[in-house]
Amino acid sequence: MSADYVLQTKNLIKEFKGFTAVDNVNLNIERGTIHALIGPNGAGKTTVFNLLTKFLIPTSGQILFNGNDITNMRSAEIARRGVIRSFQISAVFPHLTVLENVRIALQRKEGNSFHFWKSEKVLDRLNDRAIELLDSVGLADHANSLTVDQPYGRKRALEIATTLALDPELMLLDEPTQGMGHEDVETVAELIKKVSKDRTILMVEHNLHVVSKLADNISVLQRGAILTEGDYATVSADSRVREAYLGVSEEEAEA
C-alpha cells in the first residue's frame, strides 16, 4: 500500500441473500483529502460505510487502514485506531448540555466513558478541551444550553465536535447536510472544510453543491459498483453519471 493512502479497499463485496449491495469496490482514499462517495438512492453508499466501520461484515474483500488489514477487526478496535464515523441521524444526547455531550466523548477517549459517578472535579478538568472543541465548531457560546433546544444545524455541528473529541485520523461523515436549510448547509460545509485540516475525510453526500465545494476526489457508486472516479469537473461531465442521477440517457435528454 502506498503511504499516500490512509484507507484502501480491495475487491470489497457485500451480498444479502443473493443480492449484491456492494460489488467489487476498490477505494483509494488519499491522506489529507476530502473524498466524497456519491450516487443515486440505493447505490450502496451507506452499506460501504457500514463495511468500513464493521457495522456489517464483508462477504469478501479486504480493508486496509494505514497499510494494516482491518477487515476482521471489530468496530471498537477500528475506532481506537482512529477511524470515526457520524450517522445520517444526529447522534447526540438531547437532554444533556452541549458541553456535557463533548465531555462524554472526551471521557471515552480516556477510557473511562460513562463513569457518571465520578466527581465533578474529575470531569471538570476536561472542560477546557471541550470548550476548545466547541469553539472550533462555533458552539462555545452555547456550551451550557440543552442540546434538545438547539436547531438542527447546531446539533450536526455538535456531532462533529464529539467526533473530533475522539481525535480521528479518518472521519467518515454520512450525509452531514441531510435535512438542512440552505443557510445551515453552507455553515456545515464551511465547518467540514475547517476541520479537515490535518486529517482525512470520507463523506457520503447527496448535495452536489456541497460536493463540488469540498471534495478533492469523488467516487460515484451505481448499483453497488464504482461507476467512475475523479474530481468534480471530471465526474460531472460524465454522461453515465448524469444518467445515473437523472434516470435518462444523454440521447433521451436531447430528444
mmCIF file of C-alpha atoms in Angstrom:
data_model
loop_
_atom_site.group_PDB
_atom_site.id
_atom_site.type_symbol
_atom_site.label_atom_id
_atom_site.label_comp_id
_atom_site.label_asym_id
_atom_site.label_seq_id
_atom_site.Cartn_x
_atom_site.Cartn_y
_atom_site.Cartn_z
ATOM 1 C CA MET A 1 0.000 0.000 0.000
ATOM 2 C CA SER A 2 1.230 3.480 -0.855
ATOM 3 C CA ALA A 3 1.949 5.864 2.031
ATOM 4 C CA ASP A 4 -0.244 8.368 0.168
ATOM 5 C CA TYR A 5 -3.358 6.350 1.045
ATOM 6 C CA VAL A 6 -4.846 6.265 4.534
ATOM 7 C CA LEU A 7 -7.592 3.810 3.536
ATOM 8 C CA GLN A 8 -7.974 1.293 0.738
ATOM 9 C CA THR A 9 -10.477 -1.403 -0.095
ATOM 10 C CA LYS A 10 -9.623 -4.386 -2.267
ATOM 11 C CA ASN A 11 -12.454 -6.063 -4.192
ATOM 12 C CA LEU A 12 -14.938 -5.336 -1.416
ATOM 13 C CA ILE A 13 -18.199 -7.291 -1.775
ATOM 14 C CA LYS A 14 -21.332 -7.470 0.381
ATOM 15 C CA GLU A 15 -24.165 -9.816 -0.500
ATOM 16 C CA PHE A 16 -27.550 -10.159 1.182
ATOM 17 C CA LYS A 17 -29.284 -13.457 0.334
ATOM 18 C CA GLY A 18 -28.152 -13.362 -3.263
ATOM 19 C CA PHE A 19 -28.444 -9.583 -3.702
ATOM 20 C CA THR A 20 -25.102 -7.840 -4.219
ATOM 21 C CA ALA A 21 -25.270 -4.498 -2.411
ATOM 22 C CA VAL A 22 -21.552 -3.726 -2.777
ATOM 23 C CA ASP A 23 -19.933 -5.118 -5.882
ATOM 24 C CA ASN A 24 -16.141 -5.359 -6.120
ATOM 25 C CA VAL A 25 -15.454 -1.853 -4.754
ATOM 26 C CA ASN A 26 -11.856 -0.627 -4.778
ATOM 27 C CA LEU A 27 -11.402 2.668 -2.941
ATOM 28 C CA ASN A 28 -8.156 4.604 -2.564
ATOM 29 C CA ILE A 29 -8.530 7.441 -0.043
ATOM 30 C CA GLU A 30 -5.600 9.850 -0.211
ATOM 31 C CA ARG A 31 -4.212 11.112 3.066
ATOM 32 C CA GLY A 32 -5.160 14.690 3.936
ATOM 33 C CA THR A 33 -8.001 14.981 1.391
ATOM 34 C CA ILE A 34 -11.787 15.179 1.412
ATOM 35 C CA HIS A 35 -13.132 12.227 -0.584
ATOM 36 C CA ALA A 36 -16.836 12.103 -1.469
ATOM 37 C CA LEU A 37 -18.819 8.939 -2.110
ATOM 38 C CA ILE A 38 -21.863 9.842 -4.192
ATOM 39 C CA GLY A 39 -24.566 8.127 -6.196
ATOM 40 C CA PRO A 40 -28.339 7.817 -6.540
ATOM 41 C CA ASN A 41 -30.535 6.355 -3.791
ATOM 42 C CA GLY A 42 -29.839 2.664 -3.289
ATOM 43 C CA ALA A 43 -26.362 2.833 -4.829
ATOM 44 C CA GLY A 44 -24.754 1.247 -1.749
ATOM 45 C CA LYS A 45 -23.047 4.274 -0.204
ATOM 46 C CA THR A 46 -24.111 3.743 3.413
ATOM 47 C CA THR A 47 -23.516 -0.004 3.066
ATOM 48 C CA VAL A 48 -19.899 0.781 2.152
ATOM 49 C CA PHE A 49 -19.638 2.976 5.276
ATOM 50 C CA ASN A 50 -21.068 0.157 7.390
ATOM 51 C CA LEU A 51 -18.494 -2.240 5.957
ATOM 52 C CA LEU A 52 -15.605 0.150 6.606
ATOM 53 C CA THR A 53 -16.613 0.570 10.256
ATOM 54 C CA LYS A 54 -17.644 -3.092 10.703
ATOM 55 C CA PHE A 55 -21.309 -2.491 11.396
ATOM 56 C CA LEU A 56 -21.541 -5.028 8.571
ATOM 57 C CA ILE A 57 -19.157 -7.879 7.783
ATOM 58 C CA PRO A 58 -17.884 -8.063 4.183
ATOM 59 C CA THR A 59 -18.798 -11.141 2.183
ATOM 60 C CA SER A 60 -15.318 -10.943 0.677
ATOM 61 C CA GLY A 61 -12.557 -8.448 0.040
ATOM 62 C CA GLN A 62 -10.072 -6.529 2.143
ATOM 63 C CA ILE A 63 -9.968 -3.227 4.050
ATOM 64 C CA LEU A 64 -6.607 -1.576 4.747
ATOM 65 C CA PHE A 65 -6.007 1.341 7.131
ATOM 66 C CA ASN A 66 -2.502 2.808 7.049
ATOM 67 C CA GLY A 67 -1.396 -0.368 5.304
ATOM 68 C CA ASN A 68 -2.760 -2.650 8.025
ATOM 69 C CA ASP A 69 -5.501 -5.173 7.327
ATOM 70 C CA ILE A 70 -8.513 -4.242 9.480
ATOM 71 C CA THR A 71 -11.020 -6.449 7.649
ATOM 72 C CA ASN A 72 -11.575 -8.760 10.624
ATOM 73 C CA MET A 73 -11.373 -6.147 13.374
ATOM 74 C CA ARG A 74 -14.365 -5.119 15.481
ATOM 75 C CA SER A 75 -15.902 -1.660 15.350
ATOM 76 C CA ALA A 76 -14.421 -0.570 18.695
ATOM 77 C CA GLU A 77 -10.885 -1.540 17.685
ATOM 78 C CA ILE A 78 -11.191 0.295 14.380
ATOM 79 C CA ALA A 79 -12.395 3.397 16.245
ATOM 80 C CA ARG A 80 -9.443 3.183 18.640
ATOM 81 C CA ARG A 81 -7.122 3.163 15.618
ATOM 82 C CA GLY A 82 -8.594 6.492 14.509
ATOM 83 C CA VAL A 83 -11.472 5.710 12.128
ATOM 84 C CA ILE A 84 -14.524 7.549 13.489
ATOM 85 C CA ARG A 85 -17.903 7.960 11.775
ATOM 86 C CA SER A 86 -21.009 10.060 12.084
ATOM 87 C CA PHE A 87 -24.505 8.944 11.094
ATOM 88 C CA GLN A 88 -27.345 10.276 8.944
ATOM 89 C CA ILE A 89 -29.386 10.927 12.085
ATOM 90 C CA SER A 90 -27.753 13.226 14.616
ATOM 91 C CA ALA A 91 -26.348 11.034 17.417
ATOM 92 C CA VAL A 92 -26.130 13.301 20.448
ATOM 93 C CA PHE A 93 -27.690 13.169 23.919
ATOM 94 C CA PRO A 94 -30.626 15.601 23.702
ATOM 95 C CA HIS A 95 -31.177 16.188 27.430
ATOM 96 C CA LEU A 96 -27.549 16.915 28.268
ATOM 97 C CA THR A 97 -25.923 20.261 27.661
ATOM 98 C CA VAL A 98 -23.805 20.913 24.599
ATOM 99 C CA LEU A 99 -20.689 20.890 26.825
ATOM 100 C CA GLU A 100 -21.655 17.614 28.512
ATOM 101 C CA ASN A 101 -22.008 15.899 25.140
ATOM 102 C CA VAL A 102 -18.442 16.753 24.179
ATOM 103 C CA ARG A 103 -17.172 15.883 27.645
ATOM 104 C CA ILE A 104 -18.641 12.376 27.357
ATOM 105 C CA ALA A 105 -16.780 11.908 24.072
ATOM 106 C CA LEU A 106 -13.564 13.045 25.753
ATOM 107 C CA GLN A 107 -14.174 10.547 28.576
ATOM 108 C CA ARG A 108 -14.434 7.768 26.025
ATOM 109 C CA LYS A 109 -11.043 8.649 24.595
ATOM 110 C CA GLU A 110 -9.567 8.498 28.129
ATOM 111 C CA GLY A 111 -11.041 5.056 28.639
ATOM 112 C CA ASN A 112 -13.486 5.979 31.409
ATOM 113 C CA SER A 113 -16.576 6.801 29.362
ATOM 114 C CA PHE A 114 -19.968 6.790 31.052
ATOM 115 C CA HIS A 115 -18.469 6.961 34.551
ATOM 116 C CA PHE A 116 -21.206 9.354 35.606
ATOM 117 C CA TRP A 117 -20.462 8.700 39.270
ATOM 118 C CA LYS A 118 -17.092 10.400 39.038
ATOM 119 C CA SER A 119 -16.889 13.684 40.928
ATOM 120 C CA GLU A 120 -17.441 16.963 39.117
ATOM 121 C CA LYS A 121 -13.831 17.908 39.867
ATOM 122 C CA VAL A 122 -12.562 14.933 37.883
ATOM 123 C CA LEU A 123 -14.844 15.727 34.971
ATOM 124 C CA ASP A 124 -14.273 19.482 35.078
ATOM 125 C CA ARG A 125 -10.645 19.033 34.043
ATOM 126 C CA LEU A 126 -11.997 18.044 30.636
ATOM 127 C CA ASN A 127 -13.904 21.296 30.287
ATOM 128 C CA ASP A 128 -11.074 23.341 28.787
ATOM 129 C CA ARG A 129 -10.612 20.863 25.936
ATOM 130 C CA ALA A 130 -14.375 20.588 25.491
ATOM 131 C CA ILE A 131 -14.721 24.361 25.184
ATOM 132 C CA GLU A 132 -11.822 24.423 22.731
ATOM 133 C CA LEU A 133 -13.605 21.844 20.555
ATOM 134 C CA LEU A 134 -16.910 23.711 20.781
ATOM 135 C CA ASP A 135 -15.158 26.908 19.769
ATOM 136 C CA SER A 136 -13.724 25.140 16.717
ATOM 137 C CA VAL A 137 -17.265 24.413 15.500
ATOM 138 C CA GLY A 138 -18.765 27.750 16.558
ATOM 139 C CA LEU A 139 -20.680 26.472 19.587
ATOM 140 C CA ALA A 140 -18.713 27.852 22.535
ATOM 141 C CA ASP A 141 -21.423 30.412 23.286
ATOM 142 C CA HIS A 142 -23.980 27.596 23.573
ATOM 143 C CA ALA A 143 -21.916 25.329 25.850
ATOM 144 C CA ASN A 144 -24.370 25.380 28.755
ATOM 145 C CA SER A 145 -27.535 25.149 26.674
ATOM 146 C CA LEU A 146 -29.562 21.947 26.493
ATOM 147 C CA THR A 147 -28.911 20.086 23.268
ATOM 148 C CA VAL A 148 -32.627 19.408 22.708
ATOM 149 C CA ASP A 149 -33.214 23.158 22.414
ATOM 150 C CA GLN A 150 -30.657 23.629 19.635
ATOM 151 C CA PRO A 151 -31.631 23.948 15.962
ATOM 152 C CA TYR A 152 -30.741 21.076 13.668
ATOM 153 C CA GLY A 153 -27.674 22.738 12.196
ATOM 154 C CA ARG A 154 -26.128 23.214 15.647
ATOM 155 C CA LYS A 155 -26.818 19.591 16.537
ATOM 156 C CA ARG A 156 -24.910 18.490 13.452
ATOM 157 C CA ALA A 157 -22.060 20.840 14.377
ATOM 158 C CA LEU A 158 -22.109 19.350 17.885
ATOM 159 C CA GLU A 159 -21.851 15.865 16.425
ATOM 160 C CA ILE A 160 -18.757 16.945 14.512
ATOM 161 C CA ALA A 161 -17.312 18.309 17.776
ATOM 162 C CA THR A 162 -17.927 14.981 19.552
ATOM 163 C CA THR A 163 -16.297 13.190 16.619
ATOM 164 C CA LEU A 164 -13.276 15.489 16.846
ATOM 165 C CA ALA A 165 -13.053 14.747 20.573
ATOM 166 C CA LEU A 166 -12.014 11.206 19.650
ATOM 167 C CA ASP A 167 -9.058 12.645 17.695
ATOM 168 C CA PRO A 168 -9.809 10.822 14.424
ATOM 169 C CA GLU A 169 -7.243 10.345 11.715
ATOM 170 C CA LEU A 170 -10.056 9.455 9.303
ATOM 171 C CA MET A 171 -13.543 10.950 9.706
ATOM 172 C CA LEU A 172 -16.446 9.243 7.949
ATOM 173 C CA LEU A 173 -19.367 11.656 7.589
ATOM 174 C CA ASP A 174 -22.663 10.095 6.495
ATOM 175 C CA GLU A 175 -24.935 12.729 4.872
ATOM 176 C CA PRO A 176 -23.682 15.628 7.055
ATOM 177 C CA THR A 177 -26.049 18.192 5.469
ATOM 178 C CA GLN A 178 -29.140 15.988 5.151
ATOM 179 C CA GLY A 179 -32.388 17.757 6.067
ATOM 180 C CA MET A 180 -30.832 21.214 6.378
ATOM 181 C CA GLY A 181 -31.927 24.542 5.012
ATOM 182 C CA HIS A 182 -29.610 26.476 2.693
ATOM 183 C CA GLU A 183 -28.043 28.592 5.458
ATOM 184 C CA ASP A 184 -27.234 25.589 7.656
ATOM 185 C CA VAL A 185 -25.841 23.682 4.657
ATOM 186 C CA GLU A 186 -23.385 26.492 3.944
ATOM 187 C CA THR A 187 -22.391 26.709 7.619
ATOM 188 C CA VAL A 188 -21.755 22.972 7.974
ATOM 189 C CA ALA A 189 -19.886 22.840 4.647
ATOM 190 C CA GLU A 190 -17.534 25.572 5.864
ATOM 191 C CA LEU A 191 -17.154 23.694 9.143
ATOM 192 C CA ILE A 192 -16.202 20.462 7.380
ATOM 193 C CA LYS A 193 -13.609 22.343 5.331
ATOM 194 C CA LYS A 194 -12.206 23.869 8.515
ATOM 195 C CA VAL A 195 -11.918 20.617 10.474
ATOM 196 C CA SER A 196 -10.384 18.753 7.508
ATOM 197 C CA LYS A 197 -7.038 20.348 8.297
ATOM 198 C CA ASP A 198 -4.519 17.675 9.378
ATOM 199 C CA ARG A 199 -6.984 14.797 8.837
ATOM 200 C CA THR A 200 -8.721 12.861 6.086
ATOM 201 C CA ILE A 201 -12.488 12.928 5.500
ATOM 202 C CA LEU A 202 -14.579 10.401 3.613
ATOM 203 C CA MET A 203 -18.136 11.623 3.202
ATOM 204 C CA VAL A 204 -21.396 10.375 1.744
ATOM 205 C CA GLU A 205 -23.303 13.409 0.461
ATOM 206 C CA HIS A 206 -26.333 13.924 -1.772
ATOM 207 C CA ASN A 207 -25.939 17.690 -2.111
ATOM 208 C CA LEU A 208 -23.787 18.081 -5.214
ATOM 209 C CA HIS A 209 -23.174 21.769 -4.475
ATOM 210 C CA VAL A 210 -21.506 20.714 -1.219
ATOM 211 C CA VAL A 211 -19.555 18.012 -3.046
ATOM 212 C CA SER A 212 -18.342 20.482 -5.673
ATOM 213 C CA LYS A 213 -17.258 22.885 -2.940
ATOM 214 C CA LEU A 214 -15.465 20.414 -0.658
ATOM 215 C CA ALA A 215 -14.358 17.232 -2.394
ATOM 216 C CA ASP A 216 -10.837 16.765 -3.704
ATOM 217 C CA ASN A 217 -11.744 13.348 -5.075
ATOM 218 C CA ILE A 218 -15.106 11.705 -5.822
ATOM 219 C CA SER A 219 -16.156 8.086 -6.279
ATOM 220 C CA VAL A 220 -19.543 7.551 -7.936
ATOM 221 C CA LEU A 221 -21.450 4.412 -6.999
ATOM 222 C CA GLN A 222 -24.237 2.845 -9.033
ATOM 223 C CA ARG A 223 -25.898 -0.448 -8.110
ATOM 224 C CA GLY A 224 -23.129 -1.136 -5.605
ATOM 225 C CA ALA A 225 -20.233 -0.727 -8.056
ATOM 226 C CA ILE A 226 -17.930 2.204 -8.780
ATOM 227 C CA LEU A 227 -19.128 3.899 -11.950
ATOM 228 C CA THR A 228 -16.334 6.467 -12.246
ATOM 229 C CA GLU A 229 -13.886 8.492 -10.134
ATOM 230 C CA GLY A 230 -12.098 11.820 -10.315
ATOM 231 C CA ASP A 231 -12.502 15.456 -9.342
ATOM 232 C CA TYR A 232 -15.855 17.219 -9.629
ATOM 233 C CA ALA A 233 -15.216 18.543 -13.131
ATOM 234 C CA THR A 234 -14.419 15.042 -14.363
ATOM 235 C CA VAL A 235 -17.346 13.182 -12.811
ATOM 236 C CA SER A 236 -19.940 15.899 -13.517
ATOM 237 C CA ALA A 237 -19.032 15.813 -17.209
ATOM 238 C CA ASP A 238 -19.536 12.048 -17.415
ATOM 239 C CA SER A 239 -22.774 11.203 -19.230
ATOM 240 C CA ARG A 240 -23.081 7.986 -17.215
ATOM 241 C CA VAL A 241 -23.190 9.992 -14.002
ATOM 242 C CA ARG A 242 -25.928 12.250 -15.362
ATOM 243 C CA GLU A 243 -27.874 9.194 -16.456
ATOM 244 C CA ALA A 244 -27.455 7.565 -13.039
ATOM 245 C CA TYR A 245 -28.790 10.669 -11.258
ATOM 246 C CA LEU A 246 -31.451 11.747 -13.739
ATOM 247 C CA GLY A 247 -32.546 8.319 -14.916
ATOM 248 C CA VAL A 248 -32.320 9.259 -18.600
ATOM 249 C CA SER A 249 -29.603 8.780 -21.153
ATOM 250 C CA GLU A 250 -27.914 11.672 -22.921
ATOM 251 C CA GLU A 251 -29.684 10.710 -26.142
ATOM 252 C CA GLU A 252 -33.094 10.712 -24.422
ATOM 253 C CA ALA A 253 -32.402 14.093 -22.803
ATOM 254 C CA GLU A 254 -31.646 15.612 -26.226
ATOM 255 C CA ALA A 255 -34.710 14.068 -27.898
#
